C-alpha positions as a printed Julia matrix, in Angstrom:
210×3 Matrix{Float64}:
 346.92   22.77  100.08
 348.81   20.86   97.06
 348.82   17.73   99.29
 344.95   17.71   99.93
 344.0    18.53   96.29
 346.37   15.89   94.96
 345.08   13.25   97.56
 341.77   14.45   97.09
 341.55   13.96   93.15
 344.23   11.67   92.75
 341.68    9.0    94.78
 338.89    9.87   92.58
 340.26    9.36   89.54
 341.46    5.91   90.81
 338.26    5.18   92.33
 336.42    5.54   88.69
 338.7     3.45   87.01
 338.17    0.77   89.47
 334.68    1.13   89.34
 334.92    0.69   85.78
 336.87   -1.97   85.31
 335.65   -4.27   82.82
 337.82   -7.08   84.38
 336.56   -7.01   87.51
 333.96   -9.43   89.03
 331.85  -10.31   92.13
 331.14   -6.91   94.02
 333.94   -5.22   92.24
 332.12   -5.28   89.15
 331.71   -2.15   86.49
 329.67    0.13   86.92
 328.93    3.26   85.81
 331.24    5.26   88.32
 331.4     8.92   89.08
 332.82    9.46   85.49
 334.05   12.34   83.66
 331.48   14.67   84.95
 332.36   13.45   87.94
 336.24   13.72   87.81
 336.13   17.57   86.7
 333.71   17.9    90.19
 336.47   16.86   92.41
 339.03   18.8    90.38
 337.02   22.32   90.28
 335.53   21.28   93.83
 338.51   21.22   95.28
 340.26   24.25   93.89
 336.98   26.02   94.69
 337.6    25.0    98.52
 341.27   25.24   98.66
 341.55   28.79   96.99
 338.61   30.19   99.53
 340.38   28.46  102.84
 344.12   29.65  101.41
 343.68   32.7    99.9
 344.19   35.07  102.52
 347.51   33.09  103.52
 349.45   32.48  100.65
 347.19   33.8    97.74
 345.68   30.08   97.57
 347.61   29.51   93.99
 347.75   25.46   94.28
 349.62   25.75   90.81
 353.24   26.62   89.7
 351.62   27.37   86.54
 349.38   30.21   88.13
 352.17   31.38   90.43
 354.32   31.59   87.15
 352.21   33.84   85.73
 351.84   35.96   88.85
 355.78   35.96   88.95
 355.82   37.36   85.56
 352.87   40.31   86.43
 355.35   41.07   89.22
 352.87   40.43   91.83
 354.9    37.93   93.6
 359.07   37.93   93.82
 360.98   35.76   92.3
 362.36   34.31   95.79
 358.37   33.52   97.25
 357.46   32.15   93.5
 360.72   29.34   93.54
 359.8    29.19   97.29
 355.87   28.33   96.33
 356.33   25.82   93.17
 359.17   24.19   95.9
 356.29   23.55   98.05
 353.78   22.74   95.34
 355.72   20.14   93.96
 356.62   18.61   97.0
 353.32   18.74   98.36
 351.65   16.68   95.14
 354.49   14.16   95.8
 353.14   13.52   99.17
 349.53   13.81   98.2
 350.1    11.01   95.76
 352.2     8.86   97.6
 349.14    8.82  100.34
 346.54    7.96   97.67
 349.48    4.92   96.76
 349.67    4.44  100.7
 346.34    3.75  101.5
 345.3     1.73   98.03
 348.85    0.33   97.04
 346.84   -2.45   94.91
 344.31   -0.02   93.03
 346.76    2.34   92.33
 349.27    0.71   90.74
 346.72   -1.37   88.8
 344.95    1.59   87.32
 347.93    3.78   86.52
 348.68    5.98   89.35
 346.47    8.65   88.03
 349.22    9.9    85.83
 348.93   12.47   83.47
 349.59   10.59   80.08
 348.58   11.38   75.95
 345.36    9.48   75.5
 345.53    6.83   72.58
 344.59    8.32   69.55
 345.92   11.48   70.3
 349.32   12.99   69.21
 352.2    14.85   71.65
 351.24   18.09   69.53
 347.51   17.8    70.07
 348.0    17.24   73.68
 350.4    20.19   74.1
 347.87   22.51   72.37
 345.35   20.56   74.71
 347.31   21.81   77.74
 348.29   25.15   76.76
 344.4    26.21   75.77
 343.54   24.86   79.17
 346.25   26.51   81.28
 345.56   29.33   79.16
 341.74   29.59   80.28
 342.84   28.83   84.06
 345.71   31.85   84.47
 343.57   34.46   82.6
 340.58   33.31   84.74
 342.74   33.49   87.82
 343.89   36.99   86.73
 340.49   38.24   86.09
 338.83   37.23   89.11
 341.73   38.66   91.33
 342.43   42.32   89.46
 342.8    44.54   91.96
 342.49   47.52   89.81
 338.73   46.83   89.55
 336.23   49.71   90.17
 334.02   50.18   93.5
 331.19   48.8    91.8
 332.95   45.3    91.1
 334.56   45.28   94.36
 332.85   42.07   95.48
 334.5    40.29   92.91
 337.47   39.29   94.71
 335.62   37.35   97.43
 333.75   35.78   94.9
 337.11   34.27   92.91
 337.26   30.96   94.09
 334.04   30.4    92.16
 335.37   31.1    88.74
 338.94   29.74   89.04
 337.15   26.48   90.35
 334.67   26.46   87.57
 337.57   27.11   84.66
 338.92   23.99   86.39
 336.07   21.79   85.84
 335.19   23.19   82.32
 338.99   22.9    81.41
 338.52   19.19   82.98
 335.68   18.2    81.17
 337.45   18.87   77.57
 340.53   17.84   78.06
 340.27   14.47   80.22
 340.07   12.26   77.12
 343.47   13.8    75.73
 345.92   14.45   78.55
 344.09   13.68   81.26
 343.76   17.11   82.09
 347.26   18.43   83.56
 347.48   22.28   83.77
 348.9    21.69   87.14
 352.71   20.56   86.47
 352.63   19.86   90.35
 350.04   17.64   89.97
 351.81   15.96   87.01
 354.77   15.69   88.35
 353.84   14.15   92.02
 351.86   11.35   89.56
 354.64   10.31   87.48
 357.31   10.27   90.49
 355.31    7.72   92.54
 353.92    5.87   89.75
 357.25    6.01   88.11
 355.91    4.98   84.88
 357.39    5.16   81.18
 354.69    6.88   79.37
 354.38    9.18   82.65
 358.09   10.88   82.57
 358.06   10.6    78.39
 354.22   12.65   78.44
 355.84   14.52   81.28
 357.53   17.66   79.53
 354.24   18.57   78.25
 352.36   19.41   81.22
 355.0    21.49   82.1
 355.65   23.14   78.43
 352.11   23.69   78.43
């Protein structure tokens, strides 16, 4: 599920910046390009899709951040959490390294679609950046999935791919300009070990601090 999400947005967000490259000419000229709006779509779209198709199978958590948390609510053992960040992690590699596969020359020419600190911004204000917005994903994610609910809210469990996907794209759409919107160290991570860039592994504690 990593894989496809990584692949998934990975391509988009190279896709924009080549569609908005200002150096670009002939039919590769800029234009407007999905954009932000459009970014935070695929993002929340996919986590949307992903959690519905993967929650009855593994609890469709996508995230080592969320599956943290769930460690530390003792709703999954320690052994399955390790063994689900393992696969996580390894899963964004290979997700990325197919978006780098398939567009080697766009990818490396628009920066991999690694998490970095925008310009302008400091390490501090993109650590608070990334611990608001992992904050508003895990406390969605543990909302929309408390099993301790009443009768009358007991639809609210099929209906939790529809808020943690939503936190997603809101989370996406305020934090794109600063970080580029981690709060998925998986997703971070699989970024900066194909792209292998400086910035990428110095940026990189962040999105997992936060």
């Amino acid at each position: 599920a990593t894989l496809l999400f990584v692949y998934i947005t990975v391509s988009t967000v190279i896709g924009y910046k080549h569609q908005t490259d200002a150096s670009a000419s002939g039919p590769d000229a800029a234009c407007g390009g999905v954009g932000i709006l459009g970014i935070a779509w695929a993002f929340g779209g996919m986590i949307f899709v992903l959690v519905y198709c993967t929650a009855g199978i593994s609890g469709g958590h996508i995230n080592p951040a969320v599956t943290f948390g769930l460690f530390l609510a003792r709703r999954v053992s320690l052994v399955r959490a390790l063994l689900y960040m393992a696969a996580q992690c390894l899963g964004a590699v290979c997700g990325v390294g197919l978006v780098k596969g398939f567009q080697s020359g766009l990818y490396a020419r628009h920066g991999g679609g690694a998490n970095e600190v925008g310009a302008g911004y400091s390490v501090g204000a993109g650590l608070a950046a990334e611990i608001v917005g992992t904050f508003v994903l895990v406390y969605t994610v543990f909302s929309a999935t408390d099993s301790k609910r009443n009768a009358r809210d007991s639809h609210v469990p099929v209906l939790a791919p529809l808020p943690i996907g939503f936190a997603v794209f809101m989370v996406h759409l305020a934090t794109i300009p600063i970080t580029g919107t981690g709060i998925n160290p998986a997703r971070s991570l699989g970024a900066a070990v194909i792209y292998n860039g400086d910035k990428a592994w110095s940026d990189q504690w962040i999105f997992w601090v936060g």
